[in-house]
Amino acid sequence: GIQVEQSPPDLILQEGANSTLRCNFSDSVNNLQWFHQNPWGQLINLFYIPSGTKQNGRLSATTVATERYSLLYISSSQTTDSGVYFCAVVTDSWGKLQFGAGTQVVVTP
Amino acid sequence: DGGITQSPKYLFRKEGQNVTLSCEQNLNHDAMYWYRQDPGQGLRLIYYSQIVNDFQKGDIAEGYSVSREKKESFPLTVTSAQKNPTAFYLCASKRDRANTGELFFGEGSRLTVL
């Protein structure tokens, strides 16, 4: 099956800093989503981005499907950005999402 | 408000007991999914359903069962055959059966086996 690798596994940021999270996948994909899991476990949809670039406030994402990677940018980080960021991809006709292991982000005041 | 509702949020179970987790959505979505998350890990697919009265095994279906009698409901039963059931369980849904489209999650149910 497809391999989804996220890097870095852990990230500590000072409030106000910028960062880039990466997601590499081993096969072509039909769908790619980024999620933020908050400390209570809730998965929040950030981007549905099988290709191209999208922006939502301080967050933006870029997927280069031909090169099999996606990037999530966090600018001017805030303590509320803390949590785990997951990349997930779909490769089959059933729409099943395959998750990476996540990047744990801690933003300190 | 439209969304996905999971209940209960927390559940404790004795070994050897079956337990059923509820998942209800009012988004009129065709496809529904159950995922399991262990501490510090990503999500793994247990079962999924593309249409009423039909469902398929995911990557870790052993020890679990589901039903899809109504479009809006997709309950998951954790049976006594599941060797290590303590985990965080997340239900999700998607508008249609295609391999595109955005997946949305409920708030999850935490199961602890005592």
Coordinates of N, CA and C in Angstrom, one line a residue:
Chain A
G1 N 0.8 -1.2 0.0 CA 0.0 0.0 0.0 C 0.8 1.3 0.0
I2 N 0.2 2.4 -0.1 CA 0.9 3.6 -0.2 C 1.5 4.0 1.2
Q3 N 2.7 4.6 1.1 CA 3.4 5.1 2.3 C 3.2 6.6 2.4
V4 N 2.8 7.1 3.6 CA 2.7 8.5 3.8 C 3.6 8.9 4.9
E5 N 4.6 9.7 4.6 CA 5.6 10.1 5.6 C 5.5 11.6 5.9
Q6 N 5.4 11.9 7.2 CA 5.4 13.3 7.6 C 6.6 13.7 8.3
S7 N 7.1 14.9 8.1 CA 8.3 15.4 8.7 C 8.1 16.9 9.0
P8 N 8.7 17.4 10.1 CA 9.4 16.6 11.2 C 8.4 15.9 12.0
P9 N 8.7 14.9 12.8 CA 7.8 14.3 13.8 C 7.4 15.2 14.9
D10 N 8.3 16.1 15.3 CA 8.0 17.0 16.4 C 8.6 18.4 16.1
L11 N 7.9 19.4 16.5 CA 8.3 20.8 16.2 C 8.0 21.6 17.4
I12 N 9.0 22.4 17.9 CA 8.7 23.3 19.0 C 9.0 24.7 18.4
L13 N 8.0 25.6 18.6 CA 8.1 26.9 18.0 C 7.8 28.0 19.1
Q14 N 8.5 29.1 19.0 CA 8.1 30.2 19.8 C 7.0 31.0 19.1
E15 N 6.1 31.5 19.9 CA 4.9 32.3 19.4 C 5.5 33.3 18.4
G16 N 4.8 33.4 17.2 CA 5.2 34.4 16.2 C 6.1 33.8 15.1
A17 N 6.6 32.6 15.4 CA 7.5 32.0 14.4 C 6.7 31.4 13.2
N18 N 7.4 31.2 12.1 CA 6.8 30.5 10.9 C 7.4 29.1 10.8
S19 N 6.6 28.2 10.2 CA 7.1 26.8 10.1 C 6.5 26.2 8.8
T20 N 7.2 25.1 8.4 CA 6.7 24.3 7.3 C 6.7 22.9 7.6
L21 N 5.6 22.2 7.4 CA 5.4 20.8 7.6 C 5.3 20.1 6.3
R22 N 5.9 18.9 6.2 CA 6.0 18.2 4.9 C 5.3 16.9 5.0
C23 N 4.7 16.5 3.8 CA 4.0 15.2 3.7 C 4.5 14.6 2.3
N24 N 5.2 13.5 2.4 CA 5.6 12.8 1.2 C 4.7 11.5 1.0
F25 N 4.4 11.2 -0.2 CA 3.6 10.0 -0.4 C 4.2 9.2 -1.6
S26 N 4.0 7.9 -1.5 CA 4.8 7.0 -2.4 C 4.1 6.7 -3.7
D27 N 2.9 7.1 -3.9 CA 2.2 6.8 -5.1 C 1.3 8.0 -5.5
S28 N 0.7 8.0 -6.7 CA -0.2 9.1 -7.1 C -1.5 9.0 -6.3
V29 N -2.0 10.1 -6.0 CA -3.2 10.2 -5.1 C -4.4 10.9 -5.8
N30 N -5.6 10.6 -5.4 CA -6.8 11.2 -5.9 C -7.2 12.4 -5.0
N31 N -6.8 12.4 -3.7 CA -7.3 13.3 -2.7 C -6.3 13.4 -1.7
L32 N -6.1 14.6 -1.1 CA -5.2 14.8 0.0 C -5.8 15.8 0.9
Q33 N -5.8 15.5 2.2 CA -6.3 16.5 3.2 C -5.3 16.7 4.3
W34 N -5.3 17.9 4.9 CA -4.6 18.2 6.1 C -5.6 18.4 7.2
F35 N -5.2 17.9 8.4 CA -6.1 18.0 9.6 C -5.2 18.5 10.7
H36 N -5.9 19.2 11.7 CA -5.3 19.6 13.0 C -6.0 18.8 14.1
Q37 N -5.3 18.1 14.9 CA -6.0 17.4 16.0 C -5.7 18.2 17.3
N38 N -6.7 18.7 17.9 CA -6.5 19.6 19.1 C -6.2 18.7 20.3
P39 N -5.9 19.3 21.4 CA -5.6 18.5 22.6 C -6.7 17.6 23.1
W40 N -8.0 17.9 22.7 CA -9.1 17.1 23.1 C -9.4 16.0 22.1
G41 N -8.6 15.9 21.1 CA -8.7 14.8 20.2 C -9.5 15.1 18.9
Q42 N -10.2 16.2 18.9 CA -11.0 16.5 17.7 C -10.1 16.8 16.5
L43 N -10.5 16.2 15.4 CA -9.9 16.4 14.1 C -10.6 17.6 13.3
I44 N -9.8 18.6 13.1 CA -10.3 19.8 12.4 C -9.8 19.8 11.0
N45 N -10.7 19.9 10.0 CA -10.3 20.0 8.6 C -9.6 21.3 8.3
L46 N -8.4 21.2 7.8 CA -7.6 22.4 7.4 C -7.7 22.7 5.9
F47 N -7.3 21.7 5.1 CA -7.4 21.8 3.7 C -7.7 20.5 3.0
Y48 N -8.5 20.7 1.9 CA -8.7 19.6 1.0 C -8.0 20.0 -0.3
I49 N -6.8 19.4 -0.6 CA -5.9 19.9 -1.5 C -5.2 18.9 -2.3
P50 N -5.9 18.2 -3.3 CA -5.2 17.2 -4.1 C -4.2 17.8 -5.0
S51 N -4.3 19.1 -5.3 CA -3.2 19.7 -6.1 C -3.3 21.2 -5.9
G52 N -2.3 21.9 -6.2 CA -2.3 23.4 -6.2 C -2.0 24.0 -4.8
T53 N -2.4 25.2 -4.6 CA -2.1 26.0 -3.4 C -3.4 26.6 -2.9
K54 N -3.6 26.6 -1.6 CA -4.7 27.2 -0.9 C -4.3 28.0 0.3
Q55 N -5.0 29.0 0.7 CA -4.7 29.7 1.9 C -5.9 29.9 2.7
N56 N -5.7 29.9 4.0 CA -6.8 30.2 4.9 C -6.2 30.9 6.1
G57 N -6.3 32.2 6.1 CA -5.7 33.0 7.2 C -4.2 32.8 7.3
R58 N -3.7 32.4 8.5 CA -2.3 32.2 8.7 C -1.8 30.9 8.1
L59 N -2.7 30.0 7.7 CA -2.3 28.7 7.2 C -2.4 28.7 5.6
S60 N -1.4 28.0 5.0 CA -1.5 27.8 3.6 C -1.0 26.4 3.3
A61 N -1.4 25.8 2.2 CA -0.9 24.5 1.8 C -0.7 24.5 0.3
T62 N 0.3 23.6 -0.1 CA 0.7 23.4 -1.5 C 0.8 21.9 -1.7
T63 N 0.2 21.4 -2.7 CA 0.4 20.0 -3.1 C 1.0 20.0 -4.5
V64 N 2.1 19.3 -4.7 CA 2.7 19.1 -6.0 C 2.5 17.6 -6.3
A65 N 1.4 17.2 -6.9 CA 1.0 15.8 -7.0 C 2.0 15.1 -7.9
T66 N 2.6 15.7 -8.9 CA 3.5 15.0 -9.8 C 4.8 14.7 -9.1
E67 N 5.2 15.4 -8.0 CA 6.4 15.1 -7.3 C 6.0 14.4 -5.9
R68 N 4.8 14.2 -5.7 CA 4.3 13.4 -4.6 C 4.7 14.0 -3.2
Y69 N 4.3 15.2 -3.0 CA 4.5 15.8 -1.7 C 3.5 17.0 -1.5
S70 N 3.3 17.3 -0.3 CA 2.5 18.4 0.1 C 3.1 19.2 1.3
L71 N 3.0 20.5 1.3 CA 3.5 21.3 2.4 C 2.4 22.1 3.1
L72 N 2.5 22.2 4.4 CA 1.6 23.0 5.2 C 2.5 24.1 5.8
Y73 N 2.1 25.3 5.6 CA 2.8 26.5 6.1 C 2.0 27.1 7.3
I74 N 2.7 27.3 8.4 CA 2.0 28.0 9.5 C 2.8 29.3 9.7
S75 N 2.1 30.4 9.6 CA 2.8 31.7 9.7 C 2.4 32.4 11.0
S76 N 3.3 33.2 11.6 CA 2.9 33.9 12.9 C 2.2 33.0 13.9
S77 N 2.9 31.9 14.2 CA 2.2 30.8 15.0 C 1.7 31.4 16.4
Q78 N 0.6 30.8 16.8 CA 0.0 31.1 18.1 C -0.1 29.8 18.9
T79 N -0.3 30.0 20.2 CA -0.3 28.9 21.1 C -1.5 27.9 20.8
T80 N -2.5 28.5 20.2 CA -3.7 27.7 19.8 C -3.4 26.8 18.6
D81 N -2.2 27.0 18.0 CA -1.8 26.2 16.8 C -1.2 24.8 17.3
S82 N -1.0 24.7 18.6 CA -0.4 23.5 19.2 C -1.3 22.3 18.9
G83 N -0.7 21.1 18.8 CA -1.5 19.9 18.5 C -0.8 19.1 17.5
V84 N -1.5 18.1 16.9 CA -0.9 17.2 15.9 C -1.5 17.5 14.6
Y85 N -0.6 17.6 13.6 CA -1.1 17.9 12.2 C -0.9 16.6 11.4
F86 N -2.0 16.2 10.8 CA -2.0 15.0 10.0 C -2.2 15.3 8.5
C87 N -1.5 14.6 7.7 CA -1.7 14.5 6.3 C -2.4 13.2 6.0
A88 N -3.4 13.2 5.1 CA -4.0 11.9 4.7 C -4.3 11.9 3.2
V89 N -4.1 10.7 2.6 CA -4.3 10.7 1.1 C -5.3 9.5 0.8
V90 N -5.9 9.7 -0.4 CA -6.7 8.6 -1.0 C -6.1 8.1 -2.3
T91 N -6.0 6.8 -2.4 CA -5.4 6.3 -3.6 C -6.4 5.3 -4.3
D92 N -7.4 4.9 -3.7 CA -8.3 3.8 -4.3 C -9.6 4.4 -4.7
S93 N -10.5 3.6 -5.2 CA -11.7 4.0 -5.8 C -12.8 4.1 -4.7
W94 N -12.5 3.7 -3.4 CA -13.5 3.7 -2.3 C -13.4 5.0 -1.5
G95 N -12.4 5.8 -1.8 CA -12.2 7.0 -1.0 C -11.7 6.8 0.4
K96 N -11.0 5.7 0.7 CA -10.4 5.5 2.0 C -9.2 6.4 2.2
L97 N -9.1 7.1 3.3 CA -8.0 7.9 3.7 C -6.9 7.1 4.3
Q98 N -5.7 7.3 3.9 CA -4.5 6.7 4.5 C -3.7 7.8 5.2
F99 N -3.6 7.7 6.6 CA -3.0 8.7 7.3 C -1.5 8.6 7.5
G100 N -0.8 9.7 7.6 CA 0.6 9.7 8.1 C 0.6 9.6 9.6
A101 N 1.8 9.6 10.1 CA 2.0 9.5 11.6 C 1.8 10.8 12.3
G102 N 1.8 11.9 11.6 CA 1.5 13.2 12.2 C 2.8 13.9 12.6
T103 N 2.7 15.3 12.7 CA 3.7 16.1 13.3 C 3.1 16.8 14.5
Q104 N 3.8 16.5 15.6 CA 3.4 17.1 16.9 C 4.0 18.5 17.0
V105 N 3.1 19.6 17.1 CA 3.6 20.9 17.2 C 3.3 21.5 18.5
V106 N 4.3 22.1 19.1 CA 4.1 22.8 20.4 C 4.5 24.3 20.2
V107 N 3.6 25.2 20.5 CA 3.9 26.6 20.3 C 4.0 27.2 21.7
T108 N 5.2 27.7 22.1 CA 5.4 28.3 23.4 C 5.2 29.8 23.4
P109 N 4.7 30.3 24.5 CA 4.5 31.8 24.6 C 5.8 32.6 24.6
Chain B
D1 N -27.8 22.4 13.5 CA -26.5 22.4 12.8 C -26.2 21.1 12.2
G2 N -25.6 21.0 11.0 CA -25.2 19.8 10.5 C -23.9 19.3 11.0
G3 N -23.8 18.0 11.2 CA -22.6 17.4 11.7 C -22.6 16.0 11.9
I4 N -21.6 15.5 12.6 CA -21.5 14.1 12.9 C -21.4 14.0 14.4
T5 N -22.3 13.2 15.0 CA -22.4 13.0 16.5 C -22.0 11.6 16.9
Q6 N -21.0 11.6 17.8 CA -20.6 10.3 18.3 C -21.0 10.2 19.8
S7 N -21.4 9.0 20.2 CA -21.7 8.8 21.6 C -21.4 7.4 22.0
P8 N -21.1 7.1 23.3 CA -20.7 8.1 24.3 C -19.3 8.7 24.0
K9 N -19.0 9.8 24.6 CA -17.6 10.4 24.5 C -16.6 9.6 25.2
Y10 N -17.0 9.0 26.4 CA -16.1 8.2 27.2 C -16.9 6.9 27.6
L11 N -16.2 5.8 27.5 CA -16.8 4.5 27.9 C -15.8 3.6 28.5
F12 N -16.3 3.0 29.6 CA -15.4 2.0 30.3 C -16.1 0.7 30.2
R13 N -15.3 -0.3 29.9 CA -15.9 -1.7 29.7 C -15.0 -2.7 30.4
K14 N -15.7 -3.7 30.9 CA -14.9 -4.8 31.5 C -14.5 -5.8 30.4
E15 N -13.5 -6.5 30.6 CA -13.0 -7.5 29.7 C -14.1 -8.5 29.4
G16 N -14.3 -8.9 28.2 CA -15.3 -9.9 27.8 C -16.6 -9.3 27.5
Q17 N -16.8 -8.0 27.6 CA -18.1 -7.4 27.2 C -18.0 -6.8 25.9
N18 N -19.1 -6.9 25.1 CA -19.2 -6.2 23.9 C -19.7 -4.7 24.2
V19 N -19.3 -3.8 23.3 CA -19.8 -2.4 23.5 C -20.1 -1.8 22.1
T20 N -21.1 -1.0 22.0 CA -21.5 -0.4 20.8 C -21.3 1.1 20.8
L21 N -20.6 1.6 19.9 CA -20.4 3.1 19.7 C -21.3 3.6 18.6
S22 N -22.0 4.7 19.0 CA -22.9 5.3 18.0 C -22.3 6.4 17.2
C23 N -22.7 6.4 15.9 CA -22.3 7.5 15.0 C -23.5 7.9 14.2
E24 N -23.9 9.1 14.3 CA -25.1 9.6 13.5 C -24.6 10.9 12.8
Q25 N -25.0 11.0 11.5 CA -24.7 12.2 10.7 C -26.0 12.7 10.0
N26 N -26.1 14.1 10.0 CA -27.3 14.7 9.4 C -26.8 15.5 8.2
L27 N -25.7 15.1 7.6 CA -25.2 15.8 6.4 C -25.7 15.2 5.1
N28 N -26.5 14.2 5.2 CA -26.9 13.5 4.0 C -25.8 12.9 3.2
H29 N -24.7 12.5 3.9 CA -23.6 11.9 3.2 C -23.8 10.4 3.0
D30 N -23.3 9.9 1.8 CA -23.4 8.5 1.5 C -22.4 7.6 2.2
A31 N -21.2 8.1 2.3 CA -20.1 7.2 2.8 C -19.8 7.5 4.2
M32 N -19.6 6.5 5.0 CA -19.2 6.6 6.4 C -18.1 5.7 6.7
Y33 N -17.3 6.1 7.7 CA -16.0 5.4 8.0 C -15.8 5.3 9.6
W34 N -15.2 4.2 10.0 CA -14.7 4.2 11.4 C -13.2 4.0 11.4
Y35 N -12.5 4.9 12.2 CA -11.1 4.8 12.4 C -10.8 4.6 13.9
R36 N -9.6 4.0 14.1 CA -9.1 3.8 15.4 C -7.8 4.6 15.5
Q37 N -7.6 5.2 16.7 CA -6.3 5.9 17.0 C -5.8 5.5 18.3
D38 N -4.5 5.0 18.3 CA -3.8 4.7 19.6 C -2.9 5.8 19.9
P39 N -2.5 6.0 21.2 CA -1.7 7.1 21.6 C -0.5 7.3 20.8
G40 N -0.3 8.5 20.3 CA 0.9 8.9 19.6 C 1.0 8.3 18.1
Q41 N -0.2 7.8 17.7 CA -0.2 7.2 16.3 C -1.2 8.0 15.4
G42 N -1.1 7.6 14.1 CA -2.1 8.1 13.2 C -3.3 7.2 13.3
L43 N -4.3 7.5 12.3 CA -5.5 6.8 12.3 C -5.5 5.6 11.4
R44 N -6.2 4.5 11.9 CA -6.2 3.3 11.0 C -7.7 2.9 10.8
L45 N -8.0 2.5 9.6 CA -9.4 2.3 9.1 C -9.9 0.9 9.6
I46 N -11.0 0.9 10.3 CA -11.6 -0.3 10.8 C -12.7 -0.9 9.7
Y47 N -13.7 -0.1 9.4 CA -14.7 -0.4 8.5 C -15.2 0.8 7.7
Y48 N -15.8 0.6 6.6 CA -16.4 1.7 5.9 C -17.6 1.2 5.1
S49 N -18.5 2.2 4.8 CA -19.7 1.9 4.1 C -19.9 3.0 3.1
Q50 N -20.2 2.6 1.9 CA -20.5 3.5 0.8 C -21.9 3.8 0.6
I51 N -22.8 2.8 1.1 CA -24.2 2.9 0.8 C -24.9 2.1 1.9
V52 N -26.2 2.4 2.0 CA -27.0 1.7 3.0 C -27.0 0.2 2.7
N53 N -26.9 -0.6 3.8 CA -26.9 -2.1 3.7 C -25.7 -2.7 3.1
D54 N -24.6 -1.9 3.0 CA -23.4 -2.4 2.4 C -22.2 -1.8 3.2
F55 N -21.2 -2.7 3.5 CA -20.0 -2.2 4.2 C -18.8 -3.1 3.9
Q56 N -17.7 -2.6 4.1 CA -16.4 -3.3 3.7 C -15.5 -3.2 4.9
K57 N -14.6 -4.3 5.0 CA -13.6 -4.3 6.0 C -12.5 -3.3 5.6
G58 N -11.9 -2.7 6.7 CA -10.7 -1.9 6.5 C -9.5 -2.7 6.8
D59 N -8.5 -1.9 7.3 CA -7.2 -2.6 7.6 C -7.2 -3.4 8.9
I60 N -8.0 -3.0 9.8 CA -8.0 -3.7 11.2 C -9.3 -4.1 11.6
A61 N -10.1 -4.8 10.8 CA -11.5 -5.1 11.1 C -11.7 -6.2 12.2
E62 N -10.7 -7.0 12.4 CA -10.8 -8.2 13.3 C -11.3 -7.7 14.7
G63 N -12.3 -8.4 15.2 CA -12.8 -8.0 16.6 C -13.9 -6.9 16.6
Y64 N -14.2 -6.4 15.4 CA -15.2 -5.3 15.3 C -16.4 -5.8 14.4
S65 N -17.5 -5.2 14.5 CA -18.6 -5.4 13.6 C -19.4 -4.1 13.4
V66 N -20.1 -3.9 12.3 CA -20.8 -2.7 12.0 C -22.1 -3.1 11.3
S67 N -23.0 -2.1 11.2 CA -24.2 -2.2 10.4 C -24.5 -0.9 9.8
R68 N -25.3 -0.9 8.7 CA -25.6 0.4 8.0 C -27.1 0.2 7.5
E69 N -28.0 0.2 8.5 CA -29.4 0.0 8.2 C -30.1 1.3 7.7
K70 N -29.5 2.5 8.1 CA -30.0 3.8 7.7 C -28.9 4.6 7.2
K71 N -29.2 5.5 6.3 CA -28.1 6.3 5.7 C -27.4 7.2 6.8
E72 N -28.1 7.6 7.8 CA -27.5 8.6 8.7 C -26.8 7.9 9.9
S73 N -26.8 6.5 10.0 CA -26.3 5.9 11.1 C -25.4 4.8 10.8
F74 N -24.2 4.7 11.5 CA -23.2 3.7 11.3 C -22.6 3.2 12.6
P75 N -23.3 2.4 13.4 CA -22.8 2.0 14.7 C -21.7 1.0 14.6
L76 N -20.7 1.1 15.5 CA -19.6 0.2 15.6 C -19.7 -0.6 16.9
T77 N -19.6 -2.0 16.8 CA -19.6 -2.8 18.0 C -18.1 -3.4 18.1
V78 N -17.6 -3.1 19.3 CA -16.3 -3.7 19.7 C -16.6 -5.0 20.5
T79 N -16.2 -6.1 19.9 CA -16.6 -7.3 20.5 C -15.5 -7.8 21.5
S80 N -15.8 -8.9 22.2 CA -14.8 -9.4 23.2 C -13.7 -10.1 22.4
A81 N -13.8 -10.3 21.1 CA -12.7 -10.9 20.3 C -11.6 -9.9 20.0
Q82 N -11.9 -8.6 20.2 CA -10.9 -7.6 20.0 C -9.9 -7.6 21.1
K83 N -8.6 -8.0 20.8 CA -7.6 -8.2 21.8 C -7.2 -7.0 22.6
N84 N -7.2 -5.9 22.0 CA -6.7 -4.7 22.6 C -7.6 -3.5 22.3
P85 N -8.8 -3.5 22.9 CA -9.8 -2.5 22.4 C -9.6 -1.1 23.0
T86 N -8.8 -0.9 24.0 CA -8.6 0.5 24.5 C -8.0 1.4 23.5
A87 N -8.8 2.4 23.1 CA -8.3 3.3 22.0 C -9.3 4.5 21.9
F88 N -9.0 5.4 21.0 CA -9.8 6.5 20.6 C -10.5 6.2 19.3
Y89 N -11.8 6.2 19.2 CA -12.5 5.8 18.0 C -13.1 7.0 17.3
L90 N -12.9 7.1 16.0 CA -13.4 8.3 15.3 C -14.2 7.9 14.1
C91 N -15.4 8.5 14.0 CA -16.3 8.2 12.9 C -16.2 9.4 11.9
A92 N -16.3 9.1 10.6 CA -16.2 10.1 9.6 C -17.2 9.9 8.5
S93 N -17.5 10.9 7.7 CA -18.4 10.7 6.6 C -17.9 11.6 5.5
K94 N -18.4 11.2 4.3 CA -18.1 12.0 3.0 C -19.3 12.0 2.2
R95 N -19.5 13.0 1.4 CA -20.7 13.3 0.6 C -21.1 12.1 -0.3
D96 N -20.1 11.6 -1.0 CA -20.4 10.6 -2.0 C -19.4 9.5 -2.0
R97 N -19.6 8.5 -2.9 CA -18.8 7.3 -2.9 C -17.6 7.4 -3.8
A98 N -17.4 8.6 -4.4 CA -16.3 8.7 -5.3 C -15.0 8.8 -4.5
N99 N -13.8 8.7 -5.2 CA -12.6 8.7 -4.5 C -12.1 10.1 -4.3
T100 N -12.9 11.1 -4.6 CA -12.6 12.5 -4.3 C -13.6 13.0 -3.2
G101 N -13.4 14.2 -2.8 CA -14.3 14.8 -1.8 C -13.7 14.8 -0.4
E102 N -14.2 15.7 0.4 CA -13.6 16.0 1.7 C -14.3 15.1 2.8
L103 N -13.4 14.5 3.6 CA -13.9 13.7 4.8 C -14.0 14.6 6.0
F104 N -15.1 14.4 6.7 CA -15.4 15.1 8.0 C -15.5 14.1 9.1
F105 N -15.0 14.5 10.3 CA -14.9 13.7 11.5 C -15.9 14.1 12.6
G106 N -16.3 13.2 13.4 CA -17.0 13.4 14.6 C -16.0 13.7 15.7
E107 N -16.4 13.9 16.9 CA -15.5 14.3 18.0 C -14.9 13.1 18.7
G108 N -15.3 11.9 18.4 CA -14.6 10.7 18.9 C -15.2 10.2 20.1
S109 N -14.9 8.9 20.4 CA -15.3 8.1 21.6 C -14.1 7.5 22.2
R110 N -13.8 7.7 23.5 CA -12.7 7.1 24.1 C -13.1 5.8 24.9
L111 N -12.6 4.7 24.5 CA -13.0 3.4 25.1 C -11.8 2.9 26.0
T112 N -12.1 2.6 27.2 CA -11.1 2.1 28.1 C -11.6 0.7 28.6
V113 N -10.8 -0.3 28.5 CA -11.2 -1.6 29.0 C -10.4 -1.8 30.3
L114 N -11.2 -2.1 31.4 CA -10.7 -2.2 32.7 C -10.2 -3.7 33.0

